[in-house]
Amino acid sequence: MLVDTHCHLDADEFAPDRADVVARARAAGVAMQVLPATHADEWPALREAAALDPGLHPAYGLHPTFLRHHRESHLALLEEWIERERPVAVGECGLDFFVEDLDADAQSRFFEGQLAIARDAGLPVIVHARRAVDQVTAAIRRIGGLRGVVHSFSGSRQQAEKLWELGFMLGLGGPVTYARANRLRTLAADMPLEFLLLETDAPDQPDAGHRGQRNEPARLRMVCDTIAGLRDVAPEDVAAATTANARRLFDLPG
Ligand SMILES: [Zn+2]
């Protein structure tokens, strides 16, 4: 049994066959998915997508690359929304210094605002960090009292260790299946299993066997098998450990 800890199931790419995508995931052993949000206008549709199956668990937040959709009032709205909806996490939130023309100060305001909301609500955070791992780590430390995951982690071992010290987990997905991803594969091979979560980030970040195609949660098995191969253990061991981690972090049922 596997948990896809990061799937954008409400994305337009899944509009034609969303129920089939969930069924294929289930058939592949991906019994639960955490569905992070991108912006406030999307939250109702995300809630609707999550209602498709009892194994789907939404998170709500304001994604940094959707900055132009965010208003200052959306932080207060988020606080109300999570109090009512009781999601498994706050997110996706974070910092992105790769995409151009995203104001850094505005990104930080929304990110730290969401960290404070998560801390006060006792919820974990799902963090996006692109060319921003150090800045994200500093903000997490500054706000304090947090737990969560840095999804699609792509930093160094040293940066990873700083996140583990703060009790944060790392989400690994499709990129680890690429033979040339040396640093990431080395990290996946010898990082402590207690900090590892599996994710697809579907419809994005397909594995090496599906380059350029729409990704989907059923392909999480490929990520699990790859990491098991790198660690020279059985896939069942990676599945059991990462499922237990996801259950613990997101307080998932079962
Ligand atoms: Zn995402």
Coordinates of C-alpha atoms and ligand atoms in Angstrom, one line a residue:
M1 CA 0.0 0.0 0.0
L2 CA 1.3 3.4 -1.0
V3 CA 0.3 7.0 -0.2
D4 CA 0.8 9.7 -2.9
T5 CA 1.6 12.6 -0.7
H6 CA 1.4 15.2 -3.5
C7 CA -1.0 14.9 -6.4
H8 CA -2.9 17.8 -8.1
L9 CA -5.9 15.7 -8.9
D10 CA -8.1 18.7 -9.4
A11 CA -5.9 19.9 -12.3
D12 CA -7.6 20.5 -15.7
E13 CA -5.5 17.7 -17.1
F14 CA -7.6 15.2 -15.2
A15 CA -11.0 16.6 -16.1
P16 CA -11.7 14.0 -18.8
D17 CA -11.0 10.9 -16.7
R18 CA -10.5 11.8 -13.0
A19 CA -12.5 8.9 -11.6
D20 CA -10.5 6.5 -13.8
V21 CA -7.2 8.0 -12.6
V22 CA -8.3 7.3 -9.0
A23 CA -9.3 3.8 -9.9
R24 CA -6.0 3.1 -11.6
A25 CA -4.1 4.5 -8.6
R26 CA -6.1 2.2 -6.3
A27 CA -5.5 -0.8 -8.6
A28 CA -1.7 0.0 -8.4
G29 CA -1.9 0.0 -4.6
V30 CA -2.0 3.8 -4.1
A31 CA -4.9 3.8 -1.7
M32 CA -4.5 7.3 -0.4
Q33 CA -3.5 10.7 -1.9
V34 CA -2.9 14.1 -0.4
L35 CA -4.1 16.8 -2.7
P36 CA -2.5 20.2 -2.3
A37 CA -4.1 23.4 -3.4
T38 CA -2.8 26.3 -5.5
H39 CA -5.0 29.3 -5.0
A40 CA -8.2 30.4 -3.2
D41 CA -10.6 30.3 -6.2
E42 CA -9.7 26.6 -6.7
W43 CA -10.4 25.4 -3.1
P44 CA -14.1 24.5 -3.8
A45 CA -13.2 22.5 -6.9
L46 CA -10.4 20.8 -4.9
R47 CA -12.9 19.9 -2.2
E48 CA -15.2 18.4 -4.9
A49 CA -12.4 16.4 -6.4
A50 CA -11.4 15.0 -3.0
A51 CA -15.0 13.9 -2.4
L52 CA -14.6 11.3 -5.3
D53 CA -13.0 8.7 -3.0
P54 CA -12.5 8.3 0.8
G55 CA -8.8 7.9 0.2
L56 CA -8.4 11.4 -1.1
H57 CA -7.3 14.1 1.4
P58 CA -7.2 17.8 0.5
A59 CA -4.8 20.4 1.8
Y60 CA -5.5 24.1 1.4
G61 CA -3.1 26.9 0.7
L62 CA -1.7 29.6 -1.6
H63 CA 1.0 28.3 -3.9
P64 CA 3.9 30.8 -4.6
T65 CA 3.8 30.5 -8.4
F66 CA 0.1 31.5 -8.3
L67 CA 1.1 34.8 -6.6
R68 CA -0.9 37.0 -9.0
H69 CA -4.1 35.2 -7.9
H70 CA -3.5 35.9 -4.2
R71 CA -4.9 38.8 -2.2
E72 CA -3.9 39.8 1.3
S73 CA -7.5 38.9 2.4
H74 CA -6.9 35.3 1.3
L75 CA -4.8 34.5 4.4
A76 CA -7.8 35.3 6.7
L77 CA -10.0 33.3 4.3
L78 CA -7.6 30.4 4.5
E79 CA -7.8 30.5 8.3
E80 CA -11.6 30.3 8.2
W81 CA -11.6 27.7 5.4
I82 CA -9.3 25.3 7.3
E83 CA -11.2 25.7 10.5
R84 CA -14.4 24.6 8.7
E85 CA -12.9 22.0 6.4
R86 CA -10.3 20.4 8.7
P87 CA -7.9 19.4 5.9
V88 CA -4.8 17.2 6.5
A89 CA -2.4 20.0 5.9
V90 CA -1.8 23.7 4.9
G91 CA -0.3 23.9 1.4
E92 CA 0.9 24.1 -1.0
C93 CA 2.9 27.1 0.2
G94 CA 6.5 28.2 -0.2
L95 CA 9.0 30.2 -2.2
D96 CA 10.0 30.0 -5.8
F97 CA 13.0 31.9 -7.0
F98 CA 13.2 30.1 -10.3
V99 CA 10.1 31.5 -12.0
E100 CA 10.9 35.1 -13.0
D101 CA 8.7 38.1 -12.0
L102 CA 7.5 36.6 -8.7
D103 CA 8.0 39.4 -6.1
A104 CA 10.2 37.9 -3.3
D105 CA 8.7 40.1 -0.5
A106 CA 5.1 39.2 -1.4
Q107 CA 6.0 35.5 -1.6
S108 CA 7.6 35.7 1.8
R109 CA 4.5 37.4 3.3
F110 CA 2.2 34.7 2.0
F111 CA 4.5 31.9 3.0
E112 CA 5.2 33.1 6.5
G113 CA 1.5 33.9 7.0
Q114 CA 0.6 30.4 6.1
L115 CA 3.3 28.9 8.3
A116 CA 1.8 30.8 11.2
I117 CA -1.7 29.7 10.3
A118 CA -0.5 26.0 10.2
R119 CA 1.3 26.3 13.5
D120 CA -1.7 27.9 15.2
A121 CA -4.1 25.2 13.7
G122 CA -1.7 22.4 14.7
L123 CA -1.5 21.3 11.0
P124 CA 1.5 20.2 9.0
V125 CA 2.7 22.2 6.0
I126 CA 3.3 21.1 2.4
V127 CA 6.2 23.3 1.2
H128 CA 7.3 24.2 -2.3
A129 CA 11.0 25.3 -2.5
R130 CA 12.5 26.0 -5.9
R131 CA 16.0 27.6 -5.8
A132 CA 14.9 28.5 -2.2
V133 CA 15.7 25.7 0.2
D134 CA 17.8 27.8 2.5
Q135 CA 15.2 30.6 2.6
V136 CA 12.4 28.2 3.2
T137 CA 14.4 26.5 6.0
A138 CA 15.1 29.9 7.6
A139 CA 11.4 30.8 7.6
I140 CA 10.4 27.5 9.1
R141 CA 12.9 28.0 11.9
R142 CA 11.8 31.6 12.4
I143 CA 8.1 30.8 12.8
G144 CA 8.8 27.7 14.9
G145 CA 6.6 24.9 16.2
L146 CA 6.0 23.4 12.8
R147 CA 6.1 20.0 11.1
G148 CA 5.7 19.2 7.5
V149 CA 7.3 18.2 4.2
V150 CA 9.4 19.9 1.6
H151 CA 8.0 18.4 -1.5
S152 CA 10.0 17.5 -4.6
F153 CA 13.2 18.1 -2.7
S154 CA 16.1 18.9 -4.9
G155 CA 18.7 20.3 -2.5
S156 CA 21.9 19.0 -1.1
R157 CA 22.5 16.5 1.7
Q158 CA 23.5 19.4 3.9
Q159 CA 20.3 21.3 3.2
A160 CA 18.4 18.1 3.9
E161 CA 20.0 17.6 7.2
K162 CA 19.0 21.1 8.3
L163 CA 15.3 20.2 7.5
W164 CA 15.5 16.9 9.4
E165 CA 16.8 18.8 12.4
L166 CA 13.6 20.8 12.3
G167 CA 11.6 17.5 12.0
F168 CA 10.7 18.1 8.4
M169 CA 10.3 15.3 5.8
L170 CA 11.4 15.2 2.2
G171 CA 9.0 14.3 -0.6
L172 CA 10.7 12.5 -3.5
G173 CA 9.0 11.6 -6.9
G174 CA 9.6 11.3 -10.6
P175 CA 13.0 13.1 -10.7
V176 CA 14.7 10.3 -8.7
T177 CA 14.0 7.9 -11.6
Y178 CA 16.3 9.8 -13.9
A179 CA 19.7 8.1 -14.2
R180 CA 21.5 11.4 -14.4
A181 CA 20.0 12.7 -11.1
N182 CA 23.1 11.7 -9.2
R183 CA 22.8 14.0 -6.1
L184 CA 19.1 13.2 -5.6
R185 CA 19.7 9.4 -6.1
T186 CA 22.6 9.4 -3.6
L187 CA 20.4 11.2 -1.1
A188 CA 17.5 8.7 -1.7
A189 CA 19.9 5.8 -1.3
D190 CA 21.2 6.7 2.2
M191 CA 18.8 9.2 3.8
P192 CA 17.1 8.1 7.0
L193 CA 13.9 6.4 6.0
E194 CA 11.9 8.1 8.8
F195 CA 12.1 11.4 6.8
L196 CA 11.0 10.0 3.4
L197 CA 7.7 10.5 1.7
L198 CA 6.7 9.4 -1.8
E199 CA 4.9 11.7 -4.3
T200 CA 4.1 12.0 -7.9
D201 CA 3.2 15.7 -8.2
A202 CA 0.9 14.6 -11.0
P203 CA 0.1 15.8 -13.6
D204 CA 3.7 17.1 -13.5
Q205 CA 7.1 15.5 -13.0
P206 CA 6.6 12.1 -14.8
D207 CA 9.1 9.3 -14.2
A208 CA 11.9 8.6 -16.7
G209 CA 9.7 6.0 -18.5
H210 CA 7.0 8.5 -19.2
R211 CA 8.9 11.6 -20.1
G212 CA 6.8 14.4 -21.6
Q213 CA 3.5 12.6 -20.7
R214 CA 0.8 13.5 -18.2
N215 CA 1.9 12.0 -14.9
E216 CA -0.7 10.2 -12.7
P217 CA -0.8 8.8 -9.1
A218 CA -0.7 5.1 -10.3
R219 CA 2.9 5.7 -11.3
L220 CA 4.0 6.1 -7.7
R221 CA 4.9 2.5 -7.8
M222 CA 7.8 3.4 -10.1
V223 CA 9.1 5.9 -7.6
C224 CA 8.9 3.4 -4.8
D225 CA 10.6 0.6 -6.9
T226 CA 13.4 3.0 -7.9
I227 CA 14.2 4.1 -4.4
A228 CA 14.1 0.5 -3.1
G229 CA 16.6 -0.4 -5.9
L230 CA 18.9 2.4 -4.9
R231 CA 18.7 1.4 -1.2
D232 CA 19.0 -2.3 -2.1
V233 CA 15.9 -3.3 -0.1
A234 CA 12.5 -4.7 -1.1
P235 CA 9.9 -2.3 -2.4
E236 CA 7.6 -3.5 0.3
D237 CA 10.0 -2.1 2.9
V238 CA 10.0 1.4 1.3
A239 CA 6.2 1.2 0.9
A240 CA 5.6 0.3 4.5
A241 CA 8.0 2.9 6.0
T242 CA 6.8 5.8 3.8
T243 CA 3.1 4.9 4.3
A244 CA 3.7 4.9 8.0
N245 CA 5.5 8.3 7.7
A246 CA 2.6 9.8 5.7
R247 CA 0.0 8.5 8.2
R248 CA 1.9 10.0 11.1
L249 CA 2.5 13.4 9.4
F250 CA -0.9 13.9 8.0
D251 CA -2.8 11.9 10.6
L252 CA -4.4 9.8 7.9
P253 CA -7.0 7.1 8.8
G254 CA -6.2 3.4 9.0
Ligands
ZN1 ZN 2.6 20.8 -6.2

